[in-house]
CSV table of N, CA and C and ligand atoms in Angstrom, one decimal:
chain,number,residue,atom,x,y,z
A,1,MET,N,63.7,113.7,-64.2
A,1,MET,CA,63.4,113.8,-65.6
A,1,MET,C,62.8,112.7,-66.1
A,2,SER,N,61.5,112.4,-66.1
A,2,SER,CA,61.0,111.2,-66.5
A,2,SER,C,61.1,110.8,-68.1
A,3,GLU,N,60.8,111.7,-68.9
A,3,GLU,CA,61.2,111.5,-70.3
A,3,GLU,C,62.6,111.2,-71.1
A,4,ILE,N,63.4,111.4,-70.3
A,4,ILE,CA,64.8,110.8,-70.5
A,4,ILE,C,65.1,109.3,-69.9
A,5,ASN,N,65.3,108.9,-70.9
A,5,ASN,CA,65.5,107.4,-70.7
A,5,ASN,C,67.0,106.9,-70.3
A,6,TRP,N,67.3,107.2,-69.1
A,6,TRP,CA,68.8,106.8,-68.7
A,6,TRP,C,69.7,105.6,-68.9
A,7,ASP,N,69.0,104.7,-69.2
A,7,ASP,CA,69.3,103.5,-69.3
A,7,ASP,C,69.8,103.4,-70.6
A,8,ALA,N,68.8,103.9,-71.5
A,8,ALA,CA,69.4,103.8,-72.7
A,8,ALA,C,70.5,104.7,-73.2
A,9,LEU,N,70.4,105.9,-72.6
A,9,LEU,CA,71.6,106.3,-72.8
A,9,LEU,C,72.9,106.2,-72.5
A,10,ARG,N,72.8,105.6,-70.9
A,10,ARG,CA,74.1,104.7,-70.5
A,10,ARG,C,74.5,103.7,-71.4
A,11,ALA,N,73.5,102.9,-72.0
A,11,ALA,CA,73.9,101.6,-73.0
A,11,ALA,C,74.8,102.3,-74.3
A,12,ALA,N,74.3,103.7,-74.8
A,12,ALA,CA,75.1,104.4,-75.8
A,12,ALA,C,76.1,104.6,-75.4
A,13,ALA,N,76.4,105.1,-74.2
A,13,ALA,CA,77.7,105.1,-73.6
A,13,ALA,C,78.6,104.3,-73.6
A,14,VAL,N,78.2,102.9,-73.0
A,14,VAL,CA,79.0,101.9,-72.9
A,14,VAL,C,79.2,101.5,-74.8
A,15,ALA,N,78.4,101.5,-75.5
A,15,ALA,CA,78.8,100.9,-77.0
A,15,ALA,C,79.8,101.7,-77.3
A,16,ALA,N,79.7,103.4,-76.9
A,16,ALA,CA,80.9,104.2,-77.3
A,16,ALA,C,82.2,103.8,-76.8
A,17,MET,N,82.0,103.7,-75.5
A,17,MET,CA,83.0,103.0,-74.7
A,17,MET,C,83.9,101.8,-75.5
A,18,LYS,N,83.2,100.8,-75.9
A,18,LYS,CA,83.7,99.8,-76.4
A,18,LYS,C,84.6,100.3,-77.7
A,19,LYS,N,84.5,101.4,-78.3
A,19,LYS,CA,85.2,102.2,-79.3
A,19,LYS,C,86.6,102.7,-79.3
A,20,SER,N,86.6,103.0,-78.0
A,20,SER,CA,87.8,103.8,-77.4
A,20,SER,C,89.2,103.7,-78.0
A,21,TYR,N,89.7,104.2,-78.5
A,21,TYR,CA,91.2,104.0,-78.8
A,21,TYR,C,91.9,104.5,-77.7
A,22,SER,N,92.5,103.8,-76.7
A,22,SER,CA,93.2,104.1,-75.4
A,22,SER,C,94.5,103.3,-75.3
A,23,PRO,N,95.4,102.9,-76.1
A,23,PRO,CA,96.4,102.3,-75.8
A,23,PRO,C,97.4,102.7,-74.9
A,24,TYR,N,97.3,103.9,-74.7
A,24,TYR,CA,98.6,104.3,-73.6
A,24,TYR,C,98.1,104.2,-72.3
A,25,SER,N,96.6,104.8,-72.0
A,25,SER,CA,96.0,104.9,-70.8
A,25,SER,C,95.6,103.4,-70.1
A,26,ASN,N,95.1,103.0,-71.3
A,26,ASN,CA,94.1,101.5,-71.3
A,26,ASN,C,93.0,101.7,-70.4
A,27,PHE,N,92.6,103.3,-70.6
A,27,PHE,CA,91.2,103.8,-69.5
A,27,PHE,C,90.6,104.2,-70.7
A,28,ALA,N,89.3,103.5,-71.1
A,28,ALA,CA,88.4,103.3,-72.0
A,28,ALA,C,87.4,104.1,-71.5
A,29,VAL,N,86.8,105.4,-72.4
A,29,VAL,CA,85.7,106.4,-71.8
A,29,VAL,C,84.8,106.3,-73.0
A,30,GLY,N,83.3,106.4,-72.7
A,30,GLY,CA,82.5,106.5,-73.4
A,30,GLY,C,81.7,107.6,-73.1
A,31,ALA,N,81.1,108.4,-73.6
A,31,ALA,CA,79.8,109.4,-73.6
A,31,ALA,C,79.0,109.5,-74.4
A,32,ALA,N,77.6,109.6,-73.8
A,32,ALA,CA,76.5,109.7,-74.5
A,32,ALA,C,75.3,111.0,-74.1
A,33,ALA,N,74.7,111.5,-75.0
A,33,ALA,CA,74.1,112.7,-74.8
A,33,ALA,C,72.8,112.8,-75.4
A,34,LEU,N,71.6,113.2,-74.7
A,34,LEU,CA,70.2,113.5,-75.8
A,34,LEU,C,70.4,114.6,-76.1
A,35,THR,N,69.8,114.7,-77.5
A,35,THR,CA,69.9,116.2,-77.9
A,35,THR,C,68.2,116.7,-77.9
A,36,SER,N,68.5,118.0,-78.2
A,36,SER,CA,67.2,118.7,-77.7
A,36,SER,C,66.1,118.6,-78.9
A,37,ASP,N,66.5,117.7,-80.3
A,37,ASP,CA,65.3,117.3,-80.9
A,37,ASP,C,65.6,115.9,-80.9
A,38,GLY,N,65.8,115.1,-79.7
A,38,GLY,CA,65.6,113.6,-79.6
A,38,GLY,C,66.6,112.9,-80.2
A,39,ARG,N,67.6,113.3,-80.7
A,39,ARG,CA,68.8,112.5,-81.4
A,39,ARG,C,69.8,111.8,-80.2
A,40,VAL,N,70.3,110.6,-80.0
A,40,VAL,CA,71.5,110.4,-79.1
A,40,VAL,C,72.8,110.5,-79.6
A,41,VAL,N,73.6,111.2,-79.3
A,41,VAL,CA,75.2,111.6,-79.9
A,41,VAL,C,76.1,110.7,-78.8
A,42,SER,N,77.5,110.3,-79.1
A,42,SER,CA,78.0,109.7,-78.6
A,42,SER,C,79.5,110.2,-79.1
A,43,GLY,N,80.5,109.4,-78.2
A,43,GLY,CA,81.9,109.4,-78.6
A,43,GLY,C,82.6,108.4,-77.5
A,44,CYS,N,83.9,108.4,-78.2
A,44,CYS,CA,84.7,107.5,-77.1
A,44,CYS,C,86.1,108.6,-77.0
A,45,ASN,N,87.1,108.2,-76.2
A,45,ASN,CA,88.1,108.6,-75.9
A,45,ASN,C,89.2,108.0,-77.0
A,46,ILE,N,90.0,109.2,-77.7
A,46,ILE,CA,90.9,108.9,-79.0
A,46,ILE,C,92.1,109.1,-78.3
A,47,GLU,N,93.2,108.7,-78.0
A,47,GLU,CA,94.7,108.9,-77.5
A,47,GLU,C,95.5,109.0,-78.8
A,48,ASN,N,96.8,109.7,-78.4
A,48,ASN,CA,97.9,109.8,-79.7
A,48,ASN,C,99.3,109.2,-79.0
A,49,ALA,N,99.9,109.1,-79.8
A,49,ALA,CA,101.3,108.8,-79.4
A,49,ALA,C,102.4,110.2,-78.6
A,50,SER,N,101.7,111.1,-78.7
A,50,SER,CA,101.8,112.4,-78.2
A,50,SER,C,100.7,112.9,-77.3
A,51,TYR,N,100.7,112.3,-76.1
A,51,TYR,CA,99.7,112.0,-75.1
A,51,TYR,C,98.9,113.1,-75.0
A,52,GLY,N,99.7,114.4,-74.9
A,52,GLY,CA,98.6,116.0,-74.6
A,52,GLY,C,97.7,116.0,-76.0
A,53,VAL,N,97.6,115.1,-76.7
A,53,VAL,CA,97.0,115.4,-78.1
A,53,VAL,C,95.4,114.7,-78.0
A,54,THR,N,95.4,113.6,-76.7
A,54,THR,CA,94.2,112.8,-76.6
A,54,THR,C,93.1,113.7,-76.7
A,55,LEU,N,92.4,113.1,-77.2
A,55,LEU,CA,90.8,113.7,-77.3
A,55,LEU,C,90.0,112.7,-76.3
A,56,CYS,N,89.3,113.6,-75.4
A,56,CYS,CA,88.3,113.2,-74.4
A,56,CYS,C,86.9,112.6,-75.3
A,57,ALA,N,86.5,111.7,-74.6
A,57,ALA,CA,85.2,110.8,-75.1
A,57,ALA,C,84.3,112.4,-75.5
A,58,GLU,N,84.2,113.2,-74.5
A,58,GLU,CA,83.0,114.4,-75.0
A,58,GLU,C,83.7,115.2,-76.1
A,59,CYS,N,84.7,115.1,-76.3
A,59,CYS,CA,85.5,115.6,-77.7
A,59,CYS,C,84.6,115.1,-79.0
A,60,SER,N,84.5,113.8,-78.8
A,60,SER,CA,84.2,113.2,-80.3
A,60,SER,C,82.5,113.3,-80.0
A,61,LEU,N,82.1,113.4,-78.4
A,61,LEU,CA,80.6,113.4,-78.8
A,61,LEU,C,80.2,115.0,-79.0
A,62,VAL,N,80.8,115.9,-79.1
A,62,VAL,CA,80.6,117.2,-79.2
A,62,VAL,C,80.8,117.2,-80.8
A,63,SER,N,81.6,116.6,-81.3
A,63,SER,CA,81.8,116.7,-82.7
A,63,SER,C,80.9,115.5,-83.9
A,64,ASP,N,80.0,114.6,-82.7
A,64,ASP,CA,78.8,113.9,-83.4
A,64,ASP,C,77.9,115.0,-83.6
A,65,LEU,N,77.7,115.4,-82.5
A,65,LEU,CA,76.4,116.9,-82.2
A,65,LEU,C,76.3,117.4,-83.4
A,66,LEU,N,77.6,118.2,-83.6
A,66,LEU,CA,77.6,119.1,-84.7
A,66,LEU,C,77.7,118.2,-86.2
A,67,MET,N,78.3,117.1,-86.6
A,67,MET,CA,78.4,116.4,-87.5
A,67,MET,C,76.8,116.1,-88.0
A,68,THR,N,76.2,115.7,-86.9
A,68,THR,CA,74.6,115.0,-87.2
A,68,THR,C,73.5,116.0,-87.2
A,69,GLY,N,73.9,117.2,-87.3
A,69,GLY,CA,72.4,118.3,-87.2
A,69,GLY,C,72.6,119.2,-86.3
A,70,GLY,N,73.5,119.2,-85.3
A,70,GLY,CA,73.7,120.2,-84.2
A,70,GLY,C,72.8,120.4,-83.3
A,71,GLY,N,72.4,121.7,-83.0
A,71,GLY,CA,71.4,121.2,-81.5
A,71,GLY,C,72.0,121.2,-80.1
A,72,LYS,N,71.7,121.3,-79.3
A,72,LYS,CA,72.0,121.2,-77.9
A,72,LYS,C,71.4,120.0,-76.9
A,73,LEU,N,72.5,120.2,-76.0
A,73,LEU,CA,72.4,118.6,-75.2
A,73,LEU,C,71.4,118.9,-74.0
A,74,VAL,N,70.8,117.8,-73.7
A,74,VAL,CA,69.5,118.0,-72.8
A,74,VAL,C,70.0,117.1,-71.5
A,75,ALA,N,70.7,115.9,-72.1
A,75,ALA,CA,71.1,114.9,-71.0
A,75,ALA,C,72.5,114.4,-71.4
A,76,PHE,N,73.3,114.2,-70.4
A,76,PHE,CA,74.5,113.6,-70.7
A,76,PHE,C,75.0,112.4,-69.6
A,77,THR,N,75.9,111.4,-70.0
A,77,THR,CA,76.0,110.8,-69.4
A,77,THR,C,77.6,110.1,-69.5
A,78,CYS,N,78.5,109.5,-68.9
A,78,CYS,CA,79.6,109.6,-69.5
A,78,CYS,C,80.2,107.8,-68.3
A,79,VAL,N,80.5,107.3,-69.2
A,79,VAL,CA,81.1,105.6,-68.4
A,79,VAL,C,82.4,105.3,-68.4
A,80,ASP,N,83.1,104.8,-67.6
A,80,ASP,CA,84.4,103.9,-67.8
A,80,ASP,C,84.5,102.5,-68.5
A,81,ALA,N,85.4,101.8,-68.3
A,81,ALA,CA,85.5,100.6,-68.8
A,81,ALA,C,84.6,99.6,-67.9
A,82,ASN,N,84.4,99.9,-66.8
A,82,ASN,CA,83.5,99.0,-66.1
A,82,ASN,C,82.3,99.5,-66.0
A,83,GLU,N,81.6,100.0,-66.9
A,83,GLU,CA,80.6,100.8,-67.1
A,83,GLU,C,79.7,101.4,-65.8
A,84,ASN,N,81.1,101.8,-65.2
A,84,ASN,CA,80.6,103.0,-64.0
A,84,ASN,C,80.4,104.3,-64.5
A,85,VAL,N,79.4,105.1,-64.1
A,85,VAL,CA,79.4,106.7,-64.4
A,85,VAL,C,80.9,107.3,-63.7
A,86,LEU,N,81.5,108.0,-65.1
A,86,LEU,CA,82.5,108.8,-64.8
A,86,LEU,C,82.4,110.3,-64.7
A,87,MET,N,83.0,111.3,-64.2
A,87,MET,CA,82.6,112.5,-64.2
A,87,MET,C,83.1,113.2,-65.3
A,88,PRO,N,83.1,114.1,-66.2
A,88,PRO,CA,83.7,114.6,-67.1
A,88,PRO,C,84.7,115.7,-66.4
A,89,CYS,N,86.1,115.4,-67.1
A,89,CYS,CA,87.0,116.4,-66.6
A,89,CYS,C,86.9,117.7,-66.5
A,90,GLY,N,87.9,118.6,-65.8
A,90,GLY,CA,87.7,120.2,-66.1
A,90,GLY,C,87.5,120.6,-67.4
A,91,ARG,N,88.4,120.1,-68.1
A,91,ARG,CA,88.3,120.9,-69.8
A,91,ARG,C,87.2,120.5,-70.6
A,92,CYS,N,86.6,119.3,-70.2
A,92,CYS,CA,85.3,118.8,-70.8
A,92,CYS,C,84.0,119.4,-70.1
A,93,ARG,N,84.1,119.9,-69.2
A,93,ARG,CA,82.9,120.5,-68.3
A,93,ARG,C,83.0,122.1,-69.0
A,94,GLN,N,83.9,122.5,-69.5
A,94,GLN,CA,83.8,123.8,-70.2
A,94,GLN,C,83.5,123.6,-71.9
A,95,LEU,N,84.1,122.5,-72.1
A,95,LEU,CA,83.6,122.2,-73.6
A,95,LEU,C,82.0,121.9,-73.4
A,96,LEU,N,81.5,121.0,-72.4
A,96,LEU,CA,80.1,120.6,-72.8
A,96,LEU,C,79.3,122.2,-72.3
A,97,VAL,N,79.7,123.0,-71.7
A,97,VAL,CA,78.6,124.1,-71.3
A,97,VAL,C,78.2,125.1,-72.6
A,98,GLU,N,79.3,124.7,-73.6
A,98,GLU,CA,78.7,125.7,-74.3
A,98,GLU,C,77.8,125.1,-75.5
A,99,HIS,N,77.8,123.7,-75.3
A,99,HIS,CA,76.7,123.0,-76.3
A,99,HIS,C,75.6,122.6,-75.1
A,100,ALA,N,75.3,122.9,-74.0
A,100,ALA,CA,74.2,122.5,-73.1
A,100,ALA,C,73.0,123.3,-73.4
A,101,ALA,N,72.1,122.5,-73.5
A,101,ALA,CA,70.6,123.5,-73.5
A,101,ALA,C,70.2,123.8,-71.9
A,102,PRO,N,69.5,124.8,-71.8
A,102,PRO,CA,69.5,125.4,-70.5
A,102,PRO,C,68.8,124.1,-69.6
A,103,GLY,N,69.4,124.2,-68.5
A,103,GLY,CA,68.6,122.9,-68.0
A,103,GLY,C,69.1,121.6,-68.4
A,104,MET,N,70.3,121.4,-68.9
A,104,MET,CA,70.9,120.2,-69.3
A,104,MET,C,71.3,119.3,-67.8
A,105,ILE,N,70.8,118.3,-67.9
A,105,ILE,CA,71.0,117.1,-66.6
A,105,ILE,C,72.3,116.2,-66.9
A,106,LEU,N,73.4,116.4,-66.0
A,106,LEU,CA,74.6,115.2,-66.4
A,106,LEU,C,73.9,114.2,-65.3
A,107,GLU,N,74.4,112.9,-65.6
A,107,GLU,CA,74.5,111.5,-64.8
A,107,GLU,C,75.9,111.7,-63.9
A,108,THR,N,76.0,112.0,-62.7
A,108,THR,CA,77.2,111.8,-62.1
A,108,THR,C,77.3,111.0,-60.7
A,109,ILE,N,78.4,110.8,-60.4
A,109,ILE,CA,78.9,110.1,-59.5
A,109,ILE,C,78.5,110.5,-58.1
A,110,SER,N,77.6,111.5,-58.1
A,110,SER,CA,76.9,111.7,-56.9
A,110,SER,C,75.3,112.4,-57.2
A,111,GLY,N,74.6,111.9,-58.1
A,111,GLY,CA,73.3,111.8,-58.5
A,111,GLY,C,73.3,112.9,-60.0
A,112,MET,N,72.1,113.1,-60.0
A,112,MET,CA,71.9,114.0,-61.2
A,112,MET,C,72.2,115.6,-61.0
A,113,LYS,N,72.7,116.4,-61.9
A,113,LYS,CA,73.2,117.1,-61.5
A,113,LYS,C,73.3,118.4,-62.7
A,114,SER,N,73.0,119.6,-62.4
A,114,SER,CA,72.9,120.7,-63.4
A,114,SER,C,74.4,120.9,-64.2
A,115,MET,N,74.5,121.6,-65.3
A,115,MET,CA,75.9,122.6,-65.4
A,115,MET,C,76.3,123.1,-64.6
A,116,ALA,N,75.5,124.2,-64.1
A,116,ALA,CA,75.8,124.8,-63.0
A,116,ALA,C,76.7,124.3,-61.8
A,117,GLU,N,76.0,123.4,-61.5
A,117,GLU,CA,76.5,122.6,-60.1
A,117,GLU,C,77.8,121.8,-60.3
A,118,VAL,N,77.8,121.1,-61.6
A,118,VAL,CA,79.5,121.0,-62.1
A,118,VAL,C,80.4,121.7,-62.4
A,119,LEU,N,79.9,123.2,-63.0
A,119,LEU,CA,81.1,124.3,-63.5
A,119,LEU,C,80.3,125.3,-63.2
A,120,PRO,N,80.3,125.9,-61.9
A,120,PRO,CA,79.7,126.9,-61.4
A,120,PRO,C,80.2,128.2,-61.9
A,121,ASP,N,79.5,129.3,-62.4
A,121,ASP,CA,80.1,130.6,-62.7
A,121,ASP,C,81.3,130.1,-63.9
A,122,ALA,N,80.5,129.5,-64.7
A,122,ALA,CA,81.1,129.3,-66.1
A,122,ALA,C,81.5,130.6,-66.8
A,123,PHE,N,82.8,130.0,-67.5
A,123,PHE,CA,83.3,131.4,-68.4
A,123,PHE,C,82.6,130.9,-69.6
A,124,THR,N,81.9,131.9,-70.2
A,124,THR,CA,81.2,131.4,-71.5
A,124,THR,C,81.2,132.8,-72.4
A,125,ARG,N,80.5,132.3,-73.9
A,125,ARG,CA,80.7,133.3,-74.9
A,125,ARG,C,80.1,134.7,-74.4
A,126,GLU,N,79.3,134.7,-73.2
A,126,GLU,CA,78.6,136.2,-73.0
A,126,GLU,C,79.7,136.8,-72.4
A,127,GLU,N,80.7,136.4,-71.4
A,127,GLU,CA,81.5,137.0,-71.2
A,127,GLU,C,82.5,138.0,-72.1
A,128,LEU,N,82.7,137.2,-73.2
A,128,LEU,CA,83.3,137.5,-74.4
A,128,LEU,C,82.6,138.7,-75.0
A,129,GLU,N,81.1,138.5,-75.3
A,129,GLU,CA,80.4,139.5,-75.8
A,129,GLU,C,80.3,140.7,-74.9
A,130,ALA,N,80.2,140.5,-73.6
A,130,ALA,CA,79.9,141.6,-72.9
A,130,ALA,C,81.3,142.5,-72.5
A,131,ASN,N,82.3,141.8,-72.6
A,131,ASN,CA,83.7,142.8,-72.5
A,131,ASN,C,84.7,142.7,-73.5
A,132,GLY,N,84.2,142.2,-74.6
A,132,GLY,CA,85.1,142.1,-75.8
A,132,GLY,C,85.2,143.6,-76.7
B,201,THU,N1,89.1,111.0,-70.5
B,201,THU,C1,87.8,111.0,-71.0
B,201,THU,O1,87.5,110.7,-72.2
B,201,THU,N2,86.8,112.2,-70.5
B,201,THU,C2,87.1,112.8,-69.4
B,201,THU,O2,86.3,113.4,-68.9
B,201,THU,C3,88.0,112.2,-68.4
B,201,THU,C4,89.4,111.3,-69.2
B,201,THU,C5,90.0,110.0,-70.9
B,201,THU,C6,91.2,110.6,-71.5
B,201,THU,C7,92.2,109.6,-71.5
B,201,THU,O3,92.3,109.2,-72.9
B,201,THU,C8,91.7,108.6,-70.4
B,201,THU,O4,90.6,108.7,-70.3
B,201,THU,C9,92.7,108.9,-68.7
B,201,THU,O5,92.9,109.9,-68.7
């Protein structure tokens, strides 16, 4: 996707990673995404003394998305403290699919991927609406 500035998106993820609150794992994560209306949203992981309450970087990214005007995500990247690309965890793939524009591209450790490639046969709102 030539119109996506992946270097700028990664730089936004690195800037977010530097704001990480991760005193328990010491594993800082930053995520950034381009929105359908051209904004860049980002987030960092936020840990808690009650470990299970930890918010992944993707959680604060989705919060940023909604708090700054909503829309859908068209391109996504995530980095670790060494500024290397990191895969979103399984829970966060589920979180992302709900806010992904059709055709959203993720930068991954094995190249550019679609949401369907990283979360095949996703469970979505459509299942609820069809079977509810
Ligand atoms: N983490 C994220 O922020 N995103 C992911 O997709 C993978 C894991 C965070 C959660 C925790 O703060 C730390 O990485 C170690 O698991």
